Structure formats: C-alpha cells, structure tokens
Amino acid sequence: MLAIGLLVLLHEGGHFFFAKLFGVRVDKFYLFFDPSIWKWDGSLFKFKPKNSDTQYGVGWLPLGGYCKIAGMIDESFDTEQMKQPEQPWEFRAKPAWQRLLIMIGGVLVNFLLALFIYAMILFHWGDTYIPVKDMTLGMKFNTEAKALGFKDGDILVGTDKGEFKDFSADLYRDLSEATRVDLIRDGKQMSLQLPGDLNLLNMLKAEPSFVRPLVPAVIDSVMDNSPASEIGLQKGDKILALNGKPVDSYNEFTEQIGVLEDMMTAAKSQADSLKIRTATIVFEHEAATDTATITLTPDLKVGFFVKTIAGIYKPYTREYGFFESIPAGIKYGWNVLAGYVGDMKYVFTADGAKSLGGFGAIGSLFPPVWDWYLFWKMTAFLSIILAFMNILPIPALDGGHVLFLIYEMITRRKPSETFMIRAEYVGFGILILLMVVANLNDILRWLGYM
C-alpha cells in the first residue's frame, strides 16, 4: 500500500505539475478513488486551501488515484462541464503540445522515479550477486533442456547475446532467444546450438523448471522434534535415495517430494495419506550407508535444511560512487523495461492470461518482513510497470489521450467530444475487465485451482 500510494501520488503529481505550469485549473487531486456511497461523498480526508481551485483528498477505494483537470474528458465522465462555453484556464483551450505534456507528465515522473531509485539503490547498497560462472557445481536441467543437449552439472557461461551475470529471469530470457550457449562440461569449454525461439513462459512455469542451480543433498541443519531428527539425521549427512529413487541433489529430492504431493491429492482416506507419508530414505552418514523408514509431516516436510546458494558460493558486490550510480541506474532500469516489454507478447497467450495477477500478485512481490532494499527495488519495478501500462494506447489511460493528441497534431482536427466520451467508456470497460481477470487469477491461485 505504501509503494502503490507513493507511485500513484507522484504519477498524478506529474499531471498536476504540467497542468499548473500551463495555467490549467485542477479541480480535484486525490489519492485513491472516492465513489460516493448513499449520502457520503466517498472521501476519507479532504481539504481545499484558501484561494485555491483544487480540492485535495484521499478516497476510500485504493485502486489508483486521479487528478481532475478542468475541461478534459477523463474517468470522472463530467460531461456537464464540457457543455459549458470553453474557458481560457481549461485543458481543451490549450495548444495540443501543452495538452500532450500534461498527459505524459505522470508517465514521465514514474519512469524517471524508477531510474532514480535504481541509481540510489546501487549507490547505497551496491550490486550484490553470485556470478553464474562461479557456480562450480553447475546446474540441474529438466527433460526439455536435456533434449536440447544440456547435462546436469553443466556450468553456464553465456550465449551469443553475452556473458551471464547472475541467475535471474534475464538468464532464462537470454537462453530463450539465443542460438548458441557456452558452457563448461567436465572441465572443458564447449557450446550448444539452441533454436533461438524457446517459450520463456513455459521455461519459467515448468515443474521442474528448465534450469536451476544444482544444490547438493547434504544436510546443513535438522529441526528438533522433526521426522528427520527422529531417524537420527545429522548435519553433514547426504541423502542418496527416497522411496527407491536415486537422489543426486537436493533438486532431485524436492522433485520426489513433489511426486508425493501429487499422490496426496488423490488420497481418499487417512490411511491412504499415512501410506504416502511413510517413506524410505537412504542416506550416507560418516562414510557409511544407512536406510530408515520415516513418517513425513501432513504437509510432507522432513525437517532438515540444506545450504542456500548464498551459503554455497560467496556473493560478489560491486560498489558505486554517487556519479557512477546514475548511469548504472539508468542502464539497469532500461534493461528492466526492455525485458518487461519483450515479455508482454506472452500476455496474449492462454498461459500468459493465466499468469496475470492483481493486488495479491503485487503483494507477493514484497518480502514477509520489512526490508528497505527490497521495498525500494520492488517500488522501482512497479513504477516502471505503471509508466509502461499507462502509456499503452488504450482509451481511459494516458496513452489513449496521447494517441488522440498525436492524431490531432498530425491532422489538425480534434476528435469530437462525443467520440472521446465513448472511447473513454470503452477504455474504462477494458480496464475493469483486465482488473477482474487479474484479481480472479489471484483468488484461483489462492484456492489452488491454478
């Protein structure tokens, strides 16, 4: 709520700034919407400074915010104002280039804000990551990846697009678009040919995923009073098999647990559940092999932990001075935007539509405990999304108004007010539909249907 509130406030502030700069009256400036209910006007808080034409306030519906600009057809659908004679302080009375700047003001602020936040993140925290080439245990690949020639343990180096930096969505994106991947296998450098058009969404959603860092199945700690402690598992023990299936890594172990989870969905009785939860584990303890029968918890937890990637490899941190951080932040933000825009093509597929998310998805981006670094990083990411989504040429969004203004500047003809009102209704309907779909997806994911 803090991130969205900040972004909406500054976005609307961009419109407000240019409106005031060009002498356009702003009737209302609101954080969140304020639809009236019965005799209540919908404002949680409002005030109007003396000698000001603008009423400032906070609405009760946290779906965005708005800056009601006089003489403009917007989401307020105030057609009565448009029936009055045109006034010099109205939006419609200003030159097209001024109206264009007023409309792109919000997007401009959000985009510049994201670049600024990224720059300040790099200045304050630096850039900390584990280089992919330093992941000397290599990667674990799924069946699709192995069909392309990958083998478990391969150390990824880069593609024809460049060297890999860290293990992130950019690595998947590069692999999906690459025609060649460079790697180290058994200590020797080699390359594989790739098709160049792998489906990124499928790579990310696959279970197990296309590629992930290989994590040894070596126990780092054991929880007290857990199934693992009951059979005597200790730090340093290595899991070799689960239910007769060889385990060569913790990745493989979690996949076998996933098989049990699928079986649990078909369990019809407590006896069926107990049978599935009763498993056989083969492990290595002090160079000796041992076998034990273990009863997993109802949610199929064993009760031990392995080292994380950050615990296996030493992270690298690049520090930035203030003036270094500015171009670095701009480059980082531009790469985020380019990746996001490139991935938009998947939205128009069936799986892509299912991946849409609403407020639940946004909330899941943030950690469960307060972390300033992640807060600002996610806020910058949302700011870029807000900027890009708002500039799309959809009526009711800033981009729709920009499209009509560009049409006017080229043809020297204004679209009629009737057309603009109808377009606003259509655009608003599209936005409501998208919002319903996105938040319905959140609910279905929460219920376990997606």
Short mmCIF file of C-alpha atoms in Angstrom, two decimals, residues 103 193 225 254:
data_model
loop_
_atom_site.label_atom_id
_atom_site.label_comp_id
_atom_site.label_asym_id
_atom_site.label_seq_id
_atom_site.Cartn_x
_atom_site.Cartn_y
_atom_site.Cartn_z
CA MET A 103 -0.90 13.84 -20.38
CA GLN A 193 23.20 -24.79 -30.55
CA ASN A 225 11.31 -32.98 17.15
CA THR A 254 12.37 -31.88 -3.84
#
